[in-house]
XYZ file of C-alpha atoms in Angstrom:
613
model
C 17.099 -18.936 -23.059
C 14.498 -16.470 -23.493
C 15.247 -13.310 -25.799
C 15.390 -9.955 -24.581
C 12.592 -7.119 -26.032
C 14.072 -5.844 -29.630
C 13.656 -1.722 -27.784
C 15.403 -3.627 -24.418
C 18.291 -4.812 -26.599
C 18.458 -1.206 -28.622
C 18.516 0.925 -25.332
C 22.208 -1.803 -24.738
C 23.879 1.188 -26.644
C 22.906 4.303 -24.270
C 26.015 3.339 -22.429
C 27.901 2.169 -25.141
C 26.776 -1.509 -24.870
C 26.450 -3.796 -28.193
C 23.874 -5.136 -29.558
C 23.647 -8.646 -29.593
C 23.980 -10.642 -32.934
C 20.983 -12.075 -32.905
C 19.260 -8.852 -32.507
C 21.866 -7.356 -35.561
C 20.918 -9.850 -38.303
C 17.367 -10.404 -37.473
C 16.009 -7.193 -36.215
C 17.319 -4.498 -38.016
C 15.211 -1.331 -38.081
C 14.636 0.465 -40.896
C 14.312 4.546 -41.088
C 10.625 4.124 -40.761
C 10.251 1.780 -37.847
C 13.493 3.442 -36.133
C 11.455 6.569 -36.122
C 8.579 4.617 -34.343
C 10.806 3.400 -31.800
C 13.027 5.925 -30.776
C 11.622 8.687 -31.435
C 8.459 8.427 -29.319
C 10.150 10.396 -26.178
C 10.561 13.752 -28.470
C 7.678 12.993 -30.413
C 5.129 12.725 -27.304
C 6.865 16.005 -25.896
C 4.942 18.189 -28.360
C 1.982 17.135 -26.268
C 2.242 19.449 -23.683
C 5.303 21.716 -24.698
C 2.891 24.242 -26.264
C 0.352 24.175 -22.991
C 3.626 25.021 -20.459
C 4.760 27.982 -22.712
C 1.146 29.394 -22.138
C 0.715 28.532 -18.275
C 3.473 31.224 -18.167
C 2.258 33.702 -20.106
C -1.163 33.493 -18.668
C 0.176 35.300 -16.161
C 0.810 38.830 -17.666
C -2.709 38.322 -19.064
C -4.475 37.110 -22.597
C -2.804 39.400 -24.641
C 0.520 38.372 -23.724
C -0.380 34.527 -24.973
C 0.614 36.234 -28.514
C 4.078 35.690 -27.105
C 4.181 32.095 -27.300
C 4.131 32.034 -31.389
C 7.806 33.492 -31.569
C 8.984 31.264 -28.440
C 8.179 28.203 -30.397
C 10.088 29.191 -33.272
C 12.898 30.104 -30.990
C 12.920 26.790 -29.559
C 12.086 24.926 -32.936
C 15.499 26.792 -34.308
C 17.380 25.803 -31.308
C 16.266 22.208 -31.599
C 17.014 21.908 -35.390
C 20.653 23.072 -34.015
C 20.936 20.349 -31.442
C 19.346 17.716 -33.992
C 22.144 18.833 -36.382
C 24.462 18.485 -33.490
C 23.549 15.178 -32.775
C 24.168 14.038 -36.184
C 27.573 14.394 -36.217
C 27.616 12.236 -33.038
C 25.697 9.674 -34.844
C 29.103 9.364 -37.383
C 31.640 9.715 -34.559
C 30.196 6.295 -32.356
C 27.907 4.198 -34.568
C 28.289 1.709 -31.984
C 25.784 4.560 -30.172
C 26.814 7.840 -28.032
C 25.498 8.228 -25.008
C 26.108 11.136 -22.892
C 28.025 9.137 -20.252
C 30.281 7.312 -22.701
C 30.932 10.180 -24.732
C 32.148 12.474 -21.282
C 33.842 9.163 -19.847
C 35.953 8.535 -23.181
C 36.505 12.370 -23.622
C 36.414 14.688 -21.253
C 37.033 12.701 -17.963
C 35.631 10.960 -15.128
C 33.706 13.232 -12.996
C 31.900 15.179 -16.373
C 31.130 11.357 -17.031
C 29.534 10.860 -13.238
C 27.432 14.246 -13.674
C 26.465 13.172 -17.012
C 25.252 9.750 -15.534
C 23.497 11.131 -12.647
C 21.563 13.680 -14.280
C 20.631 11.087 -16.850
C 19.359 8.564 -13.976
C 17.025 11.695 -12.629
C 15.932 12.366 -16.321
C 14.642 8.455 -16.561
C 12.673 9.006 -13.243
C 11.575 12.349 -14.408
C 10.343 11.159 -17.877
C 8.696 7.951 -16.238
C 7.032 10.686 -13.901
C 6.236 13.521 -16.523
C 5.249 11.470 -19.472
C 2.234 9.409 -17.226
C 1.388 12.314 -15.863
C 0.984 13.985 -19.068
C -0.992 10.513 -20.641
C -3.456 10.772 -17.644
C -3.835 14.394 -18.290
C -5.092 13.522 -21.931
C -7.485 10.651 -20.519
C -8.628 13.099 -17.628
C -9.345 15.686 -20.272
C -11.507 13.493 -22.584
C -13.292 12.448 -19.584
C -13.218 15.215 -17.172
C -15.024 13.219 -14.240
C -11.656 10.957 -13.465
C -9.685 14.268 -13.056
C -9.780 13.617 -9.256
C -8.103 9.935 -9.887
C -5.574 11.559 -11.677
C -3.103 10.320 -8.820
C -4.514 6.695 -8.629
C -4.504 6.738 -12.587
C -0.842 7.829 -12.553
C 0.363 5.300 -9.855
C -1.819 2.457 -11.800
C 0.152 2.807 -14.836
C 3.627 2.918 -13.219
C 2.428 -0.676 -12.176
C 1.488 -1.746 -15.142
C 4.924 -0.698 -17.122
C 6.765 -2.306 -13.577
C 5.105 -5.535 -14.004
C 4.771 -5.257 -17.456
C 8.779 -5.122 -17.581
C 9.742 -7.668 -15.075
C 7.485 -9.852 -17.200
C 9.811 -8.965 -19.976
C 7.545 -7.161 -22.664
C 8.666 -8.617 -26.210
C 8.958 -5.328 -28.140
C 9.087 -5.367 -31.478
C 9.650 -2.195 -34.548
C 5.696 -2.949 -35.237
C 3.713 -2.708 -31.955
C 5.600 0.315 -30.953
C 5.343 1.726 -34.781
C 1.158 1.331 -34.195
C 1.077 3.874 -31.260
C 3.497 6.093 -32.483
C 2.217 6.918 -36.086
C -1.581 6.893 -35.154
C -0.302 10.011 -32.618
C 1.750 11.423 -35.868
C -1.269 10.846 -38.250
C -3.630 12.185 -35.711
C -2.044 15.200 -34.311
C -1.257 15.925 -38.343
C -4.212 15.483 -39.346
C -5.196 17.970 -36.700
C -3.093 20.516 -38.279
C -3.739 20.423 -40.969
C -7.843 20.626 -40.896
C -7.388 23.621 -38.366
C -5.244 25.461 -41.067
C -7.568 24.968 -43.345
C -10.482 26.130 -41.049
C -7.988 29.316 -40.273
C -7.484 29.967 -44.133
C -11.125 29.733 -44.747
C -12.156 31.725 -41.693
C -14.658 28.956 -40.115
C -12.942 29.285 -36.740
C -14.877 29.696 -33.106
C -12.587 30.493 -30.184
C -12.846 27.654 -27.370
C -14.729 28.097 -24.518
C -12.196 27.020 -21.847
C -12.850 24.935 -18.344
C -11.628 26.104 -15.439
C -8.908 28.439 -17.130
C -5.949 29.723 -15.807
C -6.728 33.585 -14.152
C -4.417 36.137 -15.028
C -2.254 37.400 -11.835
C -1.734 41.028 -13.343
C 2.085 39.693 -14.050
C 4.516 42.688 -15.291
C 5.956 40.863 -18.888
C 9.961 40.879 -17.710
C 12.788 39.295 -19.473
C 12.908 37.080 -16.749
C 9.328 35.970 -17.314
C 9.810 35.412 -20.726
C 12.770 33.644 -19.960
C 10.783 31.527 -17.983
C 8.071 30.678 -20.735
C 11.049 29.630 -22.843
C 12.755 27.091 -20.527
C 8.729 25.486 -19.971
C 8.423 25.010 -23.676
C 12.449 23.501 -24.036
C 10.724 20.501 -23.023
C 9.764 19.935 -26.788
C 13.373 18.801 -27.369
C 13.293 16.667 -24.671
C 14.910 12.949 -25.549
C 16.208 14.360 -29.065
C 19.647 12.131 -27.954
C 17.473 8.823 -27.998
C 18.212 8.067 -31.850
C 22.067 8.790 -31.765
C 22.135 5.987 -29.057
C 20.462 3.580 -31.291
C 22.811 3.787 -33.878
C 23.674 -0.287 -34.329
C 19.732 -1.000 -34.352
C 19.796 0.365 -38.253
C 19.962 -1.063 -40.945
C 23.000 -0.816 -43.088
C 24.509 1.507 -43.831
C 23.297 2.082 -39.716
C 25.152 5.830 -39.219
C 23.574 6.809 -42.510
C 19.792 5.347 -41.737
C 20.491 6.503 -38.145
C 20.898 10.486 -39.587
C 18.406 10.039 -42.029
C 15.728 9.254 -39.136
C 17.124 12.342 -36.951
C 16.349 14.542 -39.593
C 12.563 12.711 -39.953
C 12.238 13.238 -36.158
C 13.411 16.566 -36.365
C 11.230 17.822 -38.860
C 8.214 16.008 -37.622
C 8.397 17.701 -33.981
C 8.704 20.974 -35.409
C 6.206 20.719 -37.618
C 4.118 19.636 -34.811
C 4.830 21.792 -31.994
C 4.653 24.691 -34.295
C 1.633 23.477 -35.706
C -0.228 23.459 -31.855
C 1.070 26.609 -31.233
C -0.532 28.382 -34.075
C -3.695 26.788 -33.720
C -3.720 27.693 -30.171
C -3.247 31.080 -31.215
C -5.835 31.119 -33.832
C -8.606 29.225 -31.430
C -7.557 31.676 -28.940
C -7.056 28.516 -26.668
C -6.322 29.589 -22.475
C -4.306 27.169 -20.251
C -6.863 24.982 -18.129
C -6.299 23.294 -14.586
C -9.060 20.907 -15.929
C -8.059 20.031 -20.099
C -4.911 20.349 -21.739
C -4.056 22.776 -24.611
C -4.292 19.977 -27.136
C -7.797 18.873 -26.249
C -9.341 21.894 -26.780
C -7.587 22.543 -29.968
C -9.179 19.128 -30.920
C -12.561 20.169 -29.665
C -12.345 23.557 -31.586
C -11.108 22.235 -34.562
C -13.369 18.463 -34.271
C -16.549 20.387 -33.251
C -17.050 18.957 -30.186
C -16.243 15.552 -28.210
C -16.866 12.973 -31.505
C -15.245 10.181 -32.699
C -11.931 11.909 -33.741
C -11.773 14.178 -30.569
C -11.309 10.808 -28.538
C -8.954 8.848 -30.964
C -6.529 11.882 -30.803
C -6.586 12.038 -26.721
C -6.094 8.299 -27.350
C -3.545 8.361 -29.529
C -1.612 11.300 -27.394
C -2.101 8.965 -24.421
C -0.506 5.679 -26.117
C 2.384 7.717 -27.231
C 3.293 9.466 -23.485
C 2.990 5.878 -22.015
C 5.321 4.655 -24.776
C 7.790 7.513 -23.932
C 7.892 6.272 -20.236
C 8.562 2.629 -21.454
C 12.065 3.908 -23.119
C 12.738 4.934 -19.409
C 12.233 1.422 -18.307
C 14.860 0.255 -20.431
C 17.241 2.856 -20.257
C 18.055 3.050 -16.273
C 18.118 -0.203 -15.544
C 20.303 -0.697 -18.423
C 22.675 2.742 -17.459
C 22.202 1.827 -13.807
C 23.744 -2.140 -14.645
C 26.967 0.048 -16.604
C 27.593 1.866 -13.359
C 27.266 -0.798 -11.058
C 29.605 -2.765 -13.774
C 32.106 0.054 -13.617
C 31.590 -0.464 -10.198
C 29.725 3.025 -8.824
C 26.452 1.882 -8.097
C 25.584 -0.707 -5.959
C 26.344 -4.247 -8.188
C 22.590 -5.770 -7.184
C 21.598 -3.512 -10.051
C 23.701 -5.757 -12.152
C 21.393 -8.585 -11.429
C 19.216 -9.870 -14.063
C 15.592 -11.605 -13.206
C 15.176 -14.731 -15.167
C 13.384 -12.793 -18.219
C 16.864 -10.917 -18.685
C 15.086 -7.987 -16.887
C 17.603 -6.164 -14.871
C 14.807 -6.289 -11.959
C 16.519 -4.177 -9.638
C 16.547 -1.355 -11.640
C 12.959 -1.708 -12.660
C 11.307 -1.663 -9.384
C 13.638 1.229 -7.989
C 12.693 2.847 -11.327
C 9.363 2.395 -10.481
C 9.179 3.581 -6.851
C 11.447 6.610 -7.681
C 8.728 7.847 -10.309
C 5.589 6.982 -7.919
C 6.694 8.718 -5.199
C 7.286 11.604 -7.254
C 3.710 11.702 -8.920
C 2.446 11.232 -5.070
C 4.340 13.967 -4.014
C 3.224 16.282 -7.010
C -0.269 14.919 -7.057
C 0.077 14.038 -10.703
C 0.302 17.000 -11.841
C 2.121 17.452 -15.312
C 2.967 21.251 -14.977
C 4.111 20.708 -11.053
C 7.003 18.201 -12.675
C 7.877 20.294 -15.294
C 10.609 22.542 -13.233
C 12.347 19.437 -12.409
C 12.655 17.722 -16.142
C 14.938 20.392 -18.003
C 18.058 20.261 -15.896
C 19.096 16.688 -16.218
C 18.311 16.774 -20.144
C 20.252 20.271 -20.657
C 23.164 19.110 -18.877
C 23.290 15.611 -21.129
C 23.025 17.868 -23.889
C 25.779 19.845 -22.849
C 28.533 17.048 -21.452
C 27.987 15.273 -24.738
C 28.453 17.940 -27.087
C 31.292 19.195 -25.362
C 32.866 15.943 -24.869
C 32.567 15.853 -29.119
C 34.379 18.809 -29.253
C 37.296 17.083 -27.863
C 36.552 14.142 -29.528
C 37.100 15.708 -32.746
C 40.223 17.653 -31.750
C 42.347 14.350 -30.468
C 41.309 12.756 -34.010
C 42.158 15.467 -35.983
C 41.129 13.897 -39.390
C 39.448 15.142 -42.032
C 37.006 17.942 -41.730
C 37.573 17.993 -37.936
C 37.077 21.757 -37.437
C 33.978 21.739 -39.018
C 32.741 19.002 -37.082
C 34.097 20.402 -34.161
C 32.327 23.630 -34.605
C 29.348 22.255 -35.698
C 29.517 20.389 -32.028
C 30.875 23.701 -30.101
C 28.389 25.809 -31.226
C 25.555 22.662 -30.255
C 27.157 23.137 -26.584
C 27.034 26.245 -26.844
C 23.423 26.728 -27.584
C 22.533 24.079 -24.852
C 24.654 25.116 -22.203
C 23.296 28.567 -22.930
C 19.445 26.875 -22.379
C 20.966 25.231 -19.485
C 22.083 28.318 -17.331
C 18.731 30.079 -18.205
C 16.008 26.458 -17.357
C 18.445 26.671 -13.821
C 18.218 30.328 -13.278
C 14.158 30.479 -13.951
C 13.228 27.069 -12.585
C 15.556 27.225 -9.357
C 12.830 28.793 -7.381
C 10.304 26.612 -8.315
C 11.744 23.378 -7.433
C 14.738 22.704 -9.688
C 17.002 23.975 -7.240
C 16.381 20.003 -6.164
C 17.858 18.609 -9.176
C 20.650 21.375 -8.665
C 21.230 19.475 -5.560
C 20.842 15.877 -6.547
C 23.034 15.276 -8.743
C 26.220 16.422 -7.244
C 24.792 14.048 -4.252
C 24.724 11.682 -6.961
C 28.391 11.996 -8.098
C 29.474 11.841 -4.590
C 27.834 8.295 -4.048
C 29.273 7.635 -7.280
C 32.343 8.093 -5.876
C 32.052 6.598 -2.695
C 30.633 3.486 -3.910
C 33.914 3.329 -6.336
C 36.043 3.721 -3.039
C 34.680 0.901 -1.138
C 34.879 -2.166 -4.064
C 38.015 -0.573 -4.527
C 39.252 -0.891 -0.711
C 37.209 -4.551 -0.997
C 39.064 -5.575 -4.134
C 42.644 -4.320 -2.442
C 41.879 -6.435 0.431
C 40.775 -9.466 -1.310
C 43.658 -9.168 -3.644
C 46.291 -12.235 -3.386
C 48.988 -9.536 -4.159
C 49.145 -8.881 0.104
C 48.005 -12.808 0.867
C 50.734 -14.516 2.511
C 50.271 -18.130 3.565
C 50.283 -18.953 7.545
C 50.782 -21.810 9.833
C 47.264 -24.290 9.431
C 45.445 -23.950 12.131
C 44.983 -26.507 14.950
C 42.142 -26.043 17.234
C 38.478 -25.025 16.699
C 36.581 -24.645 19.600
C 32.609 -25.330 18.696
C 29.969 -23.825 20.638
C 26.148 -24.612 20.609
C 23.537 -22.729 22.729
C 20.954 -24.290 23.694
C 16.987 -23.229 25.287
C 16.467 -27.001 26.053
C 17.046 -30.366 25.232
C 15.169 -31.634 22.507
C 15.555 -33.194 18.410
C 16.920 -30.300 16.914
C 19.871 -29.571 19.930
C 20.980 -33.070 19.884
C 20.665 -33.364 15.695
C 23.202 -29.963 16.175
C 25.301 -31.824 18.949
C 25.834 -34.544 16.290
C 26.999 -32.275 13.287
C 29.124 -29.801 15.770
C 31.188 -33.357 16.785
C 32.389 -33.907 13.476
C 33.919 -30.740 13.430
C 36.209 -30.750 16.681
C 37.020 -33.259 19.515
C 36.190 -29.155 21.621
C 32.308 -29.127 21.595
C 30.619 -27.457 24.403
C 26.935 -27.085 24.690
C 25.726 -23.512 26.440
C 22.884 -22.640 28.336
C 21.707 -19.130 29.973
C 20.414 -19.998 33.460
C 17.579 -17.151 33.859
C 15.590 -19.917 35.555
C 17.262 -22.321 38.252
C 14.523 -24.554 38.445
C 14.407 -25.202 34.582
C 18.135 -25.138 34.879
C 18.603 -27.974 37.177
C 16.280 -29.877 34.613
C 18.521 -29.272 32.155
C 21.111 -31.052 34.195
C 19.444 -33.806 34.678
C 18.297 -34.458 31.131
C 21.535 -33.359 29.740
C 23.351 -35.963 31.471
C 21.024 -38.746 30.149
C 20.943 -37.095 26.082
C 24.544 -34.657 26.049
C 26.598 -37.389 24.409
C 29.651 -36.487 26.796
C 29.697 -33.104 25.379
C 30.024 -30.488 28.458
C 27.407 -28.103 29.246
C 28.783 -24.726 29.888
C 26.069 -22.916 32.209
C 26.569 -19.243 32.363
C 24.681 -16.980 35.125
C 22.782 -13.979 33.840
C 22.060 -11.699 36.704
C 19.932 -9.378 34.400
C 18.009 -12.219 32.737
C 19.296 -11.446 29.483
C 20.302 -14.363 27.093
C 22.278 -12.629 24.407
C 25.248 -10.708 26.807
C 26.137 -13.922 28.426
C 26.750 -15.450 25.700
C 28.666 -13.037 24.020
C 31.025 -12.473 26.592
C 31.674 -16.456 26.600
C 32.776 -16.128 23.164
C 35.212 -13.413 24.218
C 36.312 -15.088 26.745
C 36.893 -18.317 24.739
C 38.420 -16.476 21.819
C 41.086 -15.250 24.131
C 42.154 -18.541 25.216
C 42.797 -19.651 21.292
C 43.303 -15.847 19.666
C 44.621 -17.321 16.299
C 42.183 -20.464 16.151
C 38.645 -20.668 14.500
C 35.453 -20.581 17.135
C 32.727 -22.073 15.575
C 29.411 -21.437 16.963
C 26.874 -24.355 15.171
C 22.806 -22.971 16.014
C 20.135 -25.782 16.391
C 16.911 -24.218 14.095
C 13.859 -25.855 13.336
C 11.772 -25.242 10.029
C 8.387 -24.987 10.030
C 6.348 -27.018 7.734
C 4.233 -23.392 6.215
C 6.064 -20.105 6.363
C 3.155 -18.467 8.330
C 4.379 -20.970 11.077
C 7.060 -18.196 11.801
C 5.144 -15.792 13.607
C 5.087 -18.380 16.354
C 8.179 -18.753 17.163
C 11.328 -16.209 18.177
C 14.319 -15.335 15.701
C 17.202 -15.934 18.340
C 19.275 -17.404 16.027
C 19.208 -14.303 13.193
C 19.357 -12.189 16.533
C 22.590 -14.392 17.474
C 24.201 -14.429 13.470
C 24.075 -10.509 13.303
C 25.469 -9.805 16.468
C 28.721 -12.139 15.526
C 28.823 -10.821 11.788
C 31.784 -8.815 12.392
C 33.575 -10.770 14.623
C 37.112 -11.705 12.978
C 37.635 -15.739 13.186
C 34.155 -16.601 14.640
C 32.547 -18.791 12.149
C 28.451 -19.617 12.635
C 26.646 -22.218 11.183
C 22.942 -23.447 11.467
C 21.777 -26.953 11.323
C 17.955 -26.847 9.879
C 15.590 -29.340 11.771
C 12.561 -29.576 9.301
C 9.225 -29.810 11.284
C 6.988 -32.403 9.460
C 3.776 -30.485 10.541
């Protein structure tokens, strides 16, 4: 049996899920490579965090881009809270916490159904908003593909789709490559533009096609608004707390340890891109992203280490949307096992790819960067809500975790978690309030649709259990007659190969026939009495010429004569030799199945006559 991906197997505990034991003894990951592989989804946010802070300011005019240096240390305080939030989930389920099994085990079912649908938009979202952002880096390097930027965007969504069916074999190294050369990169530019800021050697950058200022009055609302655009720089912060059991030993411990790296490495980072966007005096572009002209400023120009960085910050987004591909599919399969998603999402393809999942993943995501036209800062509105309210469930859902226990330290914990809720629910009220109006008011929307298919999906395997159930089955009489039906267009192989099977069934076959011809009809006579076996041919006249209410109202009529007896109708089909072969002929028989699906005691059965040729 072929093994599933090491980051497939890791993304098992977003819903609580274990790891298997062959990925616990053989595939531990260390601090180092944990930060690699989980981290990439907060990591690559720091990529365009910065840029959608700006976009906003823009507005008022240049001087208000100032602004954006005490935002960023606003949010980088409020994300060192969550990130010590988080920690003390890591210690309270190091079999992993995800936001849906911490509200289902704690707070209740429908906090756990919000938490789970805004998590399956988030996946979309993040599928949508990280390619879009990776393009954005390639489009920016090479400005001439900026008018692909949808084709670009819908070509990688294949690639991860296939890519994932195929069953990628992840491993702690491959995604450790991508990840670090982004970290070293993006450090590295740091670091050289401090230096060039401390030793005065700095040239503003000559923007392309920058954002005009709209003459915007600078409101609380507005600056509101900048701050819920650059929130999305703690945007999959949760992702290490529900890898817990992919650590080494001691796992909660490693698990912490690698929050803290994570932490500390996206402040550092989005800090760092704010600055030197101040100090480059760097304006929002519709045509190159905030971090590619800090690159050119700093770089000199378009050299050698301008284009690793945009390649680096392009690896690392397209990583980001590959967590996505595990974790829906994987949170979707939970659902449908707790039975509130449809169960075909249960199915897995024979790479242990729960295939469903991936191609609705897939479609969900492409029709959103259609829709948006690829456009990173379009998405943005819609990515915040979903995350914030994860945030929020989970947190809370710890508080009361930590009150049922009661053990040792639980206040503090509790607090600790309270005042993590607190802070996001907080962010949460103001991302809905600023980004309703431009678009989020969808989200709003979705997800109590969401929770109300939840439900209604639970409702209907629970009626279809109840009925199934053997509790209510009592045992009745056998019973003793089975009428058998066959209609028939002619009299050829296949009717009298069906005649054959429908006469071991019952000693009450009866071969029908539609006369919309009489000639052809009084063929069929003829021929029938020669081939029919003794069976009876039922004629029935069809003043209209159509085949299907004749028949129909036969079976009524027959299934009144034996209300408590099986009627069995058998259907003579040939199978062409190539599949292309059935454009030729009609599909009377499908016709003739759906119409009796729902008929109670009608059974119908096909007897394949395999054409040679």
């Amino acid at each position: 049996m072929p093994e599933e991906g090491l980051l497939s197997q890791i993304k098992r505990v977003v819903v609580g899920e274990p790891i298997p034991s062959h990925l616990a003894h053989h595939e531990r990951l260390s601090r180092f490579t944990g930060l690699a592989v989980l981290s990439s989804d907060p990591l690559s946010s720091v990529a365009y965090a910065t840029e959608e802070i700006l976009r906003v300011l823009i507005l008022v005019g240049v001087g208000a881009l100032t602004i954006a240096t005490p935002i960023a240390f606003i949010i980088a305080a409020i994300l060192a809270i969550v990130v010590f939030s988080y920690r003390q989930t890591i210690h309270a389920y190091p079999s992993g916490g995800g936001a849906y099994i911490v509200a289902k085990d704690n707070i209740g079912e429908t906090p756990a159904l919000i938490a789970a649908g805004a998590l399956l938009i988030d996946y979309v979202l993040t599928v949508a908003v990280s390619i879009a952002a990776g393009v954005a880096a390639i489009t920016s390097a090479f400005p001439q593909w900026h008018v692909n930027r949808v084709e670009l965007t819908l070509a990688f969504v294949v690639v991860l789709m296939f890519g994932n069916l195929r069953g990628i074999r992840e491993s702690g190294r491959i995604f450790a490559m991508p990840t670090y050369f982004f970290v070293v990169s993006l450090l590295g530019l740091i670091a050289l533009g401090a230096w060039r800021a401390m030793s005065g050697t700095i040239y503003p950058v000559q923007a392309v096609d920058p954002v005009q200022p709209t003459g915007e009055t600078l409101t609380l609302f507005l600056l509101l608004t900048a701050f819920s655009n650059g929130c999305t720089a703690m945007t999959g912060v949760e992702a290490v707390s529900n890898g817990v059991p992919a650590f080494k030993p001691p796992e909660a411990k490693n698990a912490a340890a690698t929050m803290l790296m994570m932490a500390v490495l996206s402040i550092t980072m989005f800090t760092g891109i704010t600055l030197l966007a101040h100090a480059y005096h760097v304006m929002p572009s519709e045509q190159e992203t905030i971090v590619s002209q800090i690159a050119r400023g700093v770089f000199g120009g378009r050299g050698v280490p301008y284009y690793l960085l945009q390649v680096a910050t392009m690896l690392i987004l397209v990583l980001a949307a590959n967590t996505a591909y595990a974790d829906f599919p994987r949170l979707a399969s939970i659902l449908a096992r707790d039975r509130y998603v449809p169960r075909q999402l249960m199915n897995q393809g024979d790479r242990l790819a729960f295939s469903n999942g991936i191609i609705g993943l897939s479609i969900f995501a492409g029709i959103l960067l259609i829709v948006y036209g690829g456009d990173t800062h379009s998405l943005i509105p819609l990515y915040m809500i979903g995350v914030f309210v994860s945030f929020t469930l989970s947190q809370a859902g710890m508080v009361i975790h930590w009150r049922r226990l009661r053990g040792p330290g639980w206040k503090t914990s509790a607090a600790i978690n309270g005042f993590g809720a607190l802070v996001t629910g907080v962010v949460l009220i103001v991302v809905a309030i600023t980004k309703a109006q431009e678009g989020a008011w969808i989200i709003l929307l979705l997800i109590p649709v969401h929770v109300l298919f939840f439900r209604a999906t639970k409702r209907h395997y629970d009626s279809v259990a109840s009925e199934l159930s053997l509790k209510t089955w009592a045992a009745r009489a056998p019973r003793l007659h089975n009428t058998v039906l066959v209609p028939i267009s002619g009299v050829h192989a296949a009717v009298l190969q069906a005649i054959e099977y429908a006469r071991t069934l019952s000693p009450d076959v009866r071969a029908v026939y539609v006369n919309v011809d009489p000639a052809a009809t009084d063929r069929l006579r003829q021929e029938w009495e020669q081939w029919g076996q003794g069976v009876p041919l039922v004629v029935l006249e069809s003043p209209y010429r159509s085949l299907m209410e004749p028949f129909l109202e036969y079976i009524e009529q027959v299934d009144a004569e034996h209300p408590d007896d099986f009627l069995t109708v058998v259907l003579p089909e040939f199978v062409p030799a190539k599949w292309w072969h059935h454009l030729f002929h009609n599909q009377r028989a499908l016709l003739i199945k759906g119409a009796l699906l729902f008929k109670p005691n009608v059974v119908v059965t096909s007897v394949p006559f395999h054409l040679r040729r």
